[in-house]
Amino acid sequence: MITSALEFLRGQEVNNNNFLLFGDEPKLIFYIKKRINSIHANYERVVISIEEKNFDEQLQTAILSNSLFSEVKIIEFTSNKNRLSRLLVERIQTISSLKTQNILIIELPQISQKLIANELSSSLSDTLCTINCTPPAAHQIKEYIALLMSENLISKDNLESIVEMYEGNFSLLMNDIEVAKQASLEEKDISSVFFSKAIKNNFRLFEEMQKGNFSAAINIVDSMKENDKGSGALLLWMLARDCRAIIELKTGKNSLRQLKIWSNQENFYKEYANKISEIHLNEIILLLDKFDKSIKGVLNYDSWQVAKDLVIQFCRASKKITT
C-alpha cells in the first residue's frame, strides 16, 4: 500500500521501522525523514548506497554492529537510478524483509510511482511503509500550507493566492514558510511577505537581471524594501542561490534541482552562465559577502543600497543593460 506524504505527516503516530520513499520532491523527503527522526532523541545515522559492490558487507556491518552512544540506528539506503534492475529489486527486497529494531529508510527519488506499483510493491514486505514524495498538485499544496502554518497566520482566503504566486515551486514555498516561522512573524508581517501584489514580482528578479533589465530589477528590490524592510534576508538568500546556480553551471553541472530551481527556469541560468565572466562573477561574490555583513551589522553600510549595487552588478554582467 502506498501512502501519500501528506497523509503520513498528518498521522499522529509512526508505528513502522521500515520505510520506502519515492518521488523527486526533496522537501517532502526532508519532512518525512525529519518526522521519522523525531521519534528518537538519540540515534546514529548510517548511509549506504544500494548500488555499492560491497553492499552486502556494509548492510551486515550496519545491522549487526552496536552503537556505543545511540539507542538506535537510522540506516538510509540511497539510489539515484531511474529504473529498477533485477539487482536493485533484490536488494530492496532484502532490506524490506529485515527484522531489526533499527530504522531503515530506502530512498528512490528517481523511480516513478508506476514502476513502484507495477514492478516492486507486490514483492515487498507488508511491514514496509511506502511513501509517495512526488511534487504535490496545487490543491495538495494548500493542504501542506494549512498543515505547516497556524490558521491565524495564513487564512483560507490567502491559500489560492500563495499557490499561484509560487507557480508550483513547492520547495521554495516551503523554505520561505520556514523562514517566516523561525522569525516568529505576526499576521501582518506574513501578509506583507507572501501576499503583497508588489512583492510577488520578486520571484522574477533573476529573469530581469539575466535580461539586463536594470530598472525592472531595481523596482523589485524597492518593492521588497517598501513592503517589508525585514525581507533583506530573503533577498540575500535569493541572490546567493542565483550565484550558486551560476557557479554550478560554470563548473559543468547540468541540473539545478538541488537548489530548488526547476527545469522551466534553468534556461535563464544557463544563458546567463554562458555570458558572465569570471571577473564579474568574483565581483558579485564580493558584493554578496558585503550584503550579508551589512544585514548582520558587521559592516556599517546601508544593506538595501548594497543590495541595489549587487543587482546592478548582476545586470551589468549580462551585458544587456536596458533602462
Tab-separated table of C-alpha atoms in Angstrom:
chain	number	residue	atom	x	y	z
A	1	MET	CA	0.000	0.000	0.000
A	2	ILE	CA	1.310	3.440	-0.979
A	3	THR	CA	0.817	6.319	1.459
A	4	SER	CA	0.892	9.977	0.418
A	5	ALA	CA	3.461	12.208	2.113
A	6	LEU	CA	0.634	14.433	3.343
A	7	GLU	CA	-1.195	11.514	4.926
A	8	PHE	CA	1.994	10.378	6.665
A	9	LEU	CA	2.793	13.856	8.012
A	10	ARG	CA	-0.770	14.237	9.289
A	11	GLY	CA	-0.610	10.945	11.177
A	12	GLN	CA	-0.444	11.013	14.956
A	13	GLU	CA	1.907	8.061	15.371
A	14	VAL	CA	4.684	6.336	13.431
A	15	ASN	CA	4.459	2.591	14.015
A	16	ASN	CA	6.814	1.340	11.294
A	17	ASN	CA	10.520	0.617	11.303
A	18	ASN	CA	10.931	0.138	7.540
A	19	PHE	CA	10.205	2.884	5.004
A	20	LEU	CA	10.486	3.343	1.240
A	21	LEU	CA	10.395	6.897	-0.110
A	22	PHE	CA	9.990	7.516	-3.828
A	23	GLY	CA	9.469	10.699	-5.852
A	24	ASP	CA	11.705	13.678	-6.631
A	25	GLU	CA	10.355	16.406	-4.342
A	26	PRO	CA	13.340	16.958	-1.989
A	27	LYS	CA	11.399	18.974	0.544
A	28	LEU	CA	8.882	16.178	1.075
A	29	ILE	CA	11.687	13.661	1.540
A	30	PHE	CA	13.228	16.047	4.076
A	31	TYR	CA	9.960	16.407	6.005
A	32	ILE	CA	9.311	12.657	6.056
A	33	LYS	CA	12.804	11.869	7.339
A	34	LYS	CA	12.557	14.664	9.912
A	35	ARG	CA	9.308	13.156	11.196
A	36	ILE	CA	10.852	9.685	11.422
A	37	ASN	CA	13.994	11.003	13.106
A	38	SER	CA	11.974	12.965	15.667
A	39	ILE	CA	10.762	9.738	17.265
A	40	HIS	CA	14.255	9.021	18.583
A	41	ALA	CA	16.112	11.561	20.660
A	42	ASN	CA	19.375	9.662	20.392
A	43	TYR	CA	20.272	7.873	17.169
A	44	GLU	CA	23.196	7.114	14.875
A	45	ARG	CA	22.750	7.867	11.183
A	46	VAL	CA	24.213	5.468	8.622
A	47	VAL	CA	24.033	5.961	4.835
A	48	ILE	CA	24.521	3.065	2.399
A	49	SER	CA	24.307	3.167	-1.407
A	50	ILE	CA	22.180	0.283	-2.676
A	51	GLU	CA	24.345	0.174	-5.790
A	52	GLU	CA	27.673	-0.379	-3.994
A	53	LYS	CA	29.586	-3.544	-4.939
A	54	ASN	CA	30.136	-4.369	-1.278
A	55	PHE	CA	26.516	-3.638	-0.356
A	56	ASP	CA	26.003	-6.954	1.467
A	57	GLU	CA	29.050	-6.382	3.636
A	58	GLN	CA	28.020	-2.799	4.501
A	59	LEU	CA	24.497	-3.963	5.300
A	60	GLN	CA	25.662	-6.693	7.672
A	61	THR	CA	28.062	-4.332	9.407
A	62	ALA	CA	25.365	-1.694	9.899
A	63	ILE	CA	22.761	-4.171	11.166
A	64	LEU	CA	24.932	-6.309	13.420
A	65	SER	CA	27.317	-3.756	14.927
A	66	ASN	CA	26.313	-1.974	18.109
A	67	SER	CA	26.385	1.749	18.625
A	68	LEU	CA	28.200	2.841	21.770
A	69	PHE	CA	26.400	6.154	22.188
A	70	SER	CA	23.000	5.773	20.459
A	71	GLU	CA	19.904	3.786	21.307
A	72	VAL	CA	19.066	3.091	17.671
A	73	LYS	CA	20.482	3.409	14.165
A	74	ILE	CA	18.665	5.114	11.328
A	75	ILE	CA	20.042	3.471	8.206
A	76	GLU	CA	19.357	5.276	4.923
A	77	PHE	CA	19.660	3.266	1.701
A	78	THR	CA	20.068	5.515	-1.331
A	79	SER	CA	19.849	5.063	-5.090
A	80	ASN	CA	19.695	7.571	-7.954
A	81	LYS	CA	18.746	5.012	-10.605
A	82	ASN	CA	15.681	5.815	-12.720
A	83	ARG	CA	14.844	2.190	-13.440
A	84	LEU	CA	14.578	-0.988	-11.407
A	85	SER	CA	17.237	-3.521	-12.325
A	86	ARG	CA	16.991	-7.083	-11.065
A	87	LEU	CA	19.851	-6.476	-8.640
A	88	LEU	CA	18.246	-3.287	-7.298
A	89	VAL	CA	14.927	-5.085	-6.756
A	90	GLU	CA	16.639	-7.971	-4.966
A	91	ARG	CA	18.474	-5.637	-2.619
A	92	ILE	CA	15.340	-3.638	-1.858
A	93	GLN	CA	13.521	-6.889	-1.096
A	94	THR	CA	16.344	-7.895	1.253
A	95	ILE	CA	16.125	-4.592	3.114
A	96	SER	CA	12.326	-4.683	3.381
A	97	SER	CA	12.350	-8.169	4.887
A	98	LEU	CA	14.878	-7.399	7.639
A	99	LYS	CA	13.738	-7.849	11.238
A	100	THR	CA	15.532	-5.235	13.301
A	101	GLN	CA	14.967	-2.610	15.979
A	102	ASN	CA	16.813	-0.110	13.788
A	103	ILE	CA	15.016	2.287	11.437
A	104	LEU	CA	15.504	1.508	7.735
A	105	ILE	CA	14.761	4.139	5.080
A	106	ILE	CA	15.032	3.331	1.354
A	107	GLU	CA	15.219	6.415	-0.889
A	108	LEU	CA	14.369	6.104	-4.597
A	109	PRO	CA	13.865	9.721	-5.767
A	110	GLN	CA	14.184	8.894	-9.495
A	111	ILE	CA	11.745	5.955	-9.538
A	112	SER	CA	8.180	6.692	-10.686
A	113	GLN	CA	5.016	5.632	-8.912
A	114	LYS	CA	4.131	3.483	-11.919
A	115	LEU	CA	7.346	1.483	-11.571
A	116	ILE	CA	6.849	1.137	-7.821
A	117	ALA	CA	3.294	-0.132	-8.288
A	118	ASN	CA	3.952	-2.430	-11.249
A	119	GLU	CA	7.391	-3.849	-10.543
A	120	LEU	CA	8.063	-3.586	-6.828
A	121	SER	CA	5.091	-3.307	-4.477
A	122	SER	CA	3.874	-6.894	-4.751
A	123	SER	CA	7.278	-8.319	-3.801
A	124	LEU	CA	7.891	-6.208	-0.697
A	125	SER	CA	7.212	-6.992	2.923
A	126	ASP	CA	3.823	-5.966	4.300
A	127	THR	CA	5.606	-4.168	7.126
A	128	LEU	CA	7.255	-1.715	4.714
A	129	CYS	CA	5.676	1.760	4.715
A	130	THR	CA	5.878	3.115	1.137
A	131	ILE	CA	5.511	6.921	0.886
A	132	ASN	CA	4.879	8.960	-2.257
A	133	CYS	CA	7.166	12.030	-2.310
A	134	THR	CA	6.372	13.275	-5.814
A	135	PRO	CA	5.693	17.035	-6.249
A	136	PRO	CA	2.206	17.809	-4.936
A	137	ALA	CA	-0.636	19.146	-7.071
A	138	ALA	CA	-1.947	22.672	-6.461
A	139	HIS	CA	-4.800	21.537	-4.220
A	140	GLN	CA	-2.368	19.477	-2.149
A	141	ILE	CA	-0.011	22.445	-1.731
A	142	LYS	CA	-2.846	24.280	0.013
A	143	GLU	CA	-3.168	21.385	2.432
A	144	TYR	CA	0.565	21.446	3.172
A	145	ILE	CA	0.416	25.176	3.890
A	146	ALA	CA	-2.514	24.638	6.244
A	147	LEU	CA	-0.624	21.798	7.939
A	148	LEU	CA	2.624	23.716	8.435
A	149	MET	CA	1.316	27.200	9.221
A	150	SER	CA	-1.113	28.060	12.002
A	151	GLU	CA	-4.546	29.251	10.879
A	152	ASN	CA	-4.147	32.680	12.461
A	153	LEU	CA	-1.137	33.381	10.194
A	154	ILE	CA	-2.446	32.217	6.819
A	155	SER	CA	-6.192	32.355	6.262
A	156	LYS	CA	-8.057	30.125	3.831
A	157	ASP	CA	-8.733	33.135	1.618
A	158	ASN	CA	-5.000	33.572	1.050
A	159	LEU	CA	-4.195	29.977	0.091
A	160	GLU	CA	-5.203	30.415	-3.561
A	161	SER	CA	-3.009	33.487	-3.925
A	162	ILE	CA	0.070	31.956	-2.397
A	163	VAL	CA	-0.130	28.808	-4.572
A	164	GLU	CA	-0.458	30.964	-7.688
A	165	MET	CA	2.393	33.228	-6.592
A	166	TYR	CA	4.932	30.417	-6.253
A	167	GLU	CA	3.914	28.819	-9.557
A	168	GLY	CA	4.131	25.273	-8.217
A	169	ASN	CA	7.654	25.674	-6.808
A	170	PHE	CA	6.887	23.687	-3.668
A	171	SER	CA	10.379	23.624	-2.174
A	172	LEU	CA	10.852	27.393	-2.500
A	173	LEU	CA	7.461	27.993	-0.891
A	174	MET	CA	8.240	25.653	1.999
A	175	ASN	CA	11.654	27.281	2.511
A	176	ASP	CA	10.032	30.703	2.765
A	177	ILE	CA	7.382	29.412	5.172
A	178	GLU	CA	10.131	28.003	7.372
A	179	VAL	CA	11.908	31.381	7.347
A	180	ALA	CA	8.662	33.071	8.368
A	181	LYS	CA	8.078	30.575	11.185
A	182	GLN	CA	11.617	30.886	12.532
A	183	ALA	CA	11.313	34.663	12.561
A	184	SER	CA	8.096	34.394	14.631
A	185	LEU	CA	6.345	36.859	12.332
A	186	GLU	CA	2.914	38.208	13.139
A	187	GLU	CA	-0.073	38.046	10.804
A	188	LYS	CA	0.502	41.497	9.315
A	189	ASP	CA	4.138	40.633	8.568
A	190	ILE	CA	3.197	37.307	6.964
A	191	SER	CA	0.744	39.132	4.735
A	192	SER	CA	3.318	41.677	3.591
A	193	VAL	CA	5.884	38.974	2.814
A	194	PHE	CA	3.685	36.476	0.991
A	195	PHE	CA	0.647	38.299	-0.353
A	196	SER	CA	1.568	41.825	-1.390
A	197	LYS	CA	0.992	42.294	-5.122
A	198	ALA	CA	4.126	44.415	-5.299
A	199	ILE	CA	6.285	41.745	-3.713
A	200	LYS	CA	5.016	38.933	-5.942
A	201	ASN	CA	7.418	40.111	-8.641
A	202	ASN	CA	10.479	39.361	-6.506
A	203	PHE	CA	10.421	35.802	-7.851
A	204	ARG	CA	11.063	37.236	-11.308
A	205	LEU	CA	14.160	39.065	-10.149
A	206	PHE	CA	16.724	36.778	-11.766
A	207	GLU	CA	14.810	36.820	-15.050
A	208	GLU	CA	15.068	40.606	-15.138
A	209	MET	CA	18.746	40.595	-14.147
A	210	GLN	CA	19.535	37.947	-16.753
A	211	LYS	CA	17.960	40.151	-19.411
A	212	GLY	CA	19.871	43.182	-18.131
A	213	ASN	CA	16.631	44.989	-17.258
A	214	PHE	CA	18.224	47.413	-14.797
A	215	SER	CA	15.139	49.468	-13.935
A	216	ALA	CA	12.804	46.483	-13.559
A	217	ALA	CA	15.267	44.676	-11.272
A	218	ILE	CA	15.763	47.735	-9.048
A	219	ASN	CA	11.980	48.233	-8.853
A	220	ILE	CA	11.638	44.710	-7.488
A	221	VAL	CA	14.211	45.444	-4.783
A	222	ASP	CA	12.418	48.710	-3.954
A	223	SER	CA	9.088	46.881	-3.669
A	224	MET	CA	10.590	44.389	-1.236
A	225	LYS	CA	12.026	47.171	0.911
A	226	GLU	CA	8.780	49.153	0.829
A	227	ASN	CA	6.543	46.233	1.732
A	228	ASP	CA	8.797	44.589	4.301
A	229	LYS	CA	12.114	46.054	5.396
A	230	GLY	CA	12.889	42.710	7.033
A	231	SER	CA	12.867	40.920	3.692
A	232	GLY	CA	16.552	41.720	3.134
A	233	ALA	CA	17.450	38.246	4.416
A	234	LEU	CA	15.096	36.705	1.851
A	235	LEU	CA	16.680	38.821	-0.911
A	236	LEU	CA	20.156	37.719	0.234
A	237	TRP	CA	19.044	34.076	0.088
A	238	MET	CA	17.642	34.557	-3.417
A	239	LEU	CA	20.764	36.264	-4.785
A	240	ALA	CA	23.105	33.791	-3.090
A	241	ARG	CA	21.151	30.919	-4.625
A	242	ASP	CA	21.357	32.586	-8.049
A	243	CYS	CA	25.117	32.964	-7.648
A	244	ARG	CA	25.489	29.334	-6.570
A	245	ALA	CA	23.495	28.227	-9.613
A	246	ILE	CA	25.843	30.139	-11.936
A	247	ILE	CA	28.884	28.595	-10.249
A	248	GLU	CA	27.378	25.105	-10.539
A	249	LEU	CA	26.714	25.553	-14.269
A	250	LYS	CA	30.149	27.011	-14.971
A	251	THR	CA	31.770	24.002	-13.290
A	252	GLY	CA	29.928	21.569	-15.551
A	253	LYS	CA	26.805	20.621	-13.628
A	254	ASN	CA	23.648	20.492	-15.744
A	255	SER	CA	20.868	20.196	-13.176
A	256	LEU	CA	19.914	22.839	-10.626
A	257	ARG	CA	17.254	20.723	-8.917
A	258	GLN	CA	19.236	20.561	-5.669
A	259	LEU	CA	18.983	24.380	-5.500
A	260	LYS	CA	15.183	24.166	-5.916
A	261	ILE	CA	15.445	25.623	-9.439
A	262	TRP	CA	13.206	23.710	-11.804
A	263	SER	CA	13.620	22.824	-15.452
A	264	ASN	CA	11.367	25.641	-16.700
A	265	GLN	CA	13.701	28.159	-15.004
A	266	GLU	CA	17.053	26.596	-15.869
A	267	ASN	CA	17.364	28.147	-19.332
A	268	PHE	CA	17.645	31.632	-17.815
A	269	TYR	CA	20.530	30.471	-15.626
A	270	LYS	CA	22.289	28.565	-18.408
A	271	GLU	CA	22.132	31.551	-20.743
A	272	TYR	CA	23.482	33.832	-18.021
A	273	ALA	CA	26.279	31.403	-17.077
A	274	ASN	CA	27.454	31.396	-20.699
A	275	LYS	CA	27.729	35.191	-20.713
A	276	ILE	CA	29.200	36.105	-17.342
A	277	SER	CA	32.984	36.367	-16.998
A	278	GLU	CA	34.994	35.101	-14.037
A	279	ILE	CA	35.844	38.708	-13.163
A	280	HIS	CA	32.174	39.719	-12.967
A	281	LEU	CA	31.326	36.573	-11.017
A	282	ASN	CA	34.007	37.319	-8.435
A	283	GLU	CA	32.730	40.891	-8.097
A	284	ILE	CA	29.227	39.535	-7.407
A	285	ILE	CA	30.590	37.141	-4.770
A	286	LEU	CA	32.372	40.011	-3.003
A	287	LEU	CA	29.178	42.098	-3.030
A	288	LEU	CA	27.195	39.153	-1.653
A	289	ASP	CA	29.602	38.989	1.281
A	290	LYS	CA	29.258	42.748	1.796
A	291	PHE	CA	25.442	42.470	1.664
A	292	ASP	CA	25.478	39.628	4.202
A	293	LYS	CA	27.729	41.500	6.632
A	294	SER	CA	25.679	44.686	6.217
A	295	ILE	CA	22.478	42.858	7.178
A	296	LYS	CA	24.198	41.352	10.226
A	297	GLY	CA	25.652	44.713	11.281
A	298	VAL	CA	29.263	43.580	10.887
A	299	LEU	CA	29.784	46.324	8.284
A	300	ASN	CA	28.291	49.783	8.672
A	301	TYR	CA	26.619	50.071	5.266
A	302	ASP	CA	23.027	50.598	4.161
A	303	SER	CA	22.154	46.973	3.349
A	304	TRP	CA	19.466	47.969	0.832
A	305	GLN	CA	21.908	50.172	-1.083
A	306	VAL	CA	24.378	47.278	-1.147
A	307	ALA	CA	21.551	45.088	-2.449
A	308	LYS	CA	20.941	47.539	-5.289
A	309	ASP	CA	24.673	47.617	-6.092
A	310	LEU	CA	24.577	43.834	-6.227
A	311	VAL	CA	21.575	43.758	-8.551
A	312	ILE	CA	23.219	46.371	-10.788
A	313	GLN	CA	26.331	44.184	-10.976
A	314	PHE	CA	24.190	41.168	-11.938
A	315	CYS	CA	22.629	43.271	-14.728
A	316	ARG	CA	25.958	44.602	-15.967
A	317	ALA	CA	27.381	41.097	-16.112
A	318	SER	CA	24.577	40.121	-18.507
A	319	LYS	CA	25.963	42.725	-20.996
A	320	LYS	CA	22.432	43.672	-21.998
A	321	ILE	CA	21.583	46.663	-19.851
A	322	THR	CA	18.303	48.432	-20.587
A	323	THR	CA	16.857	51.365	-18.729
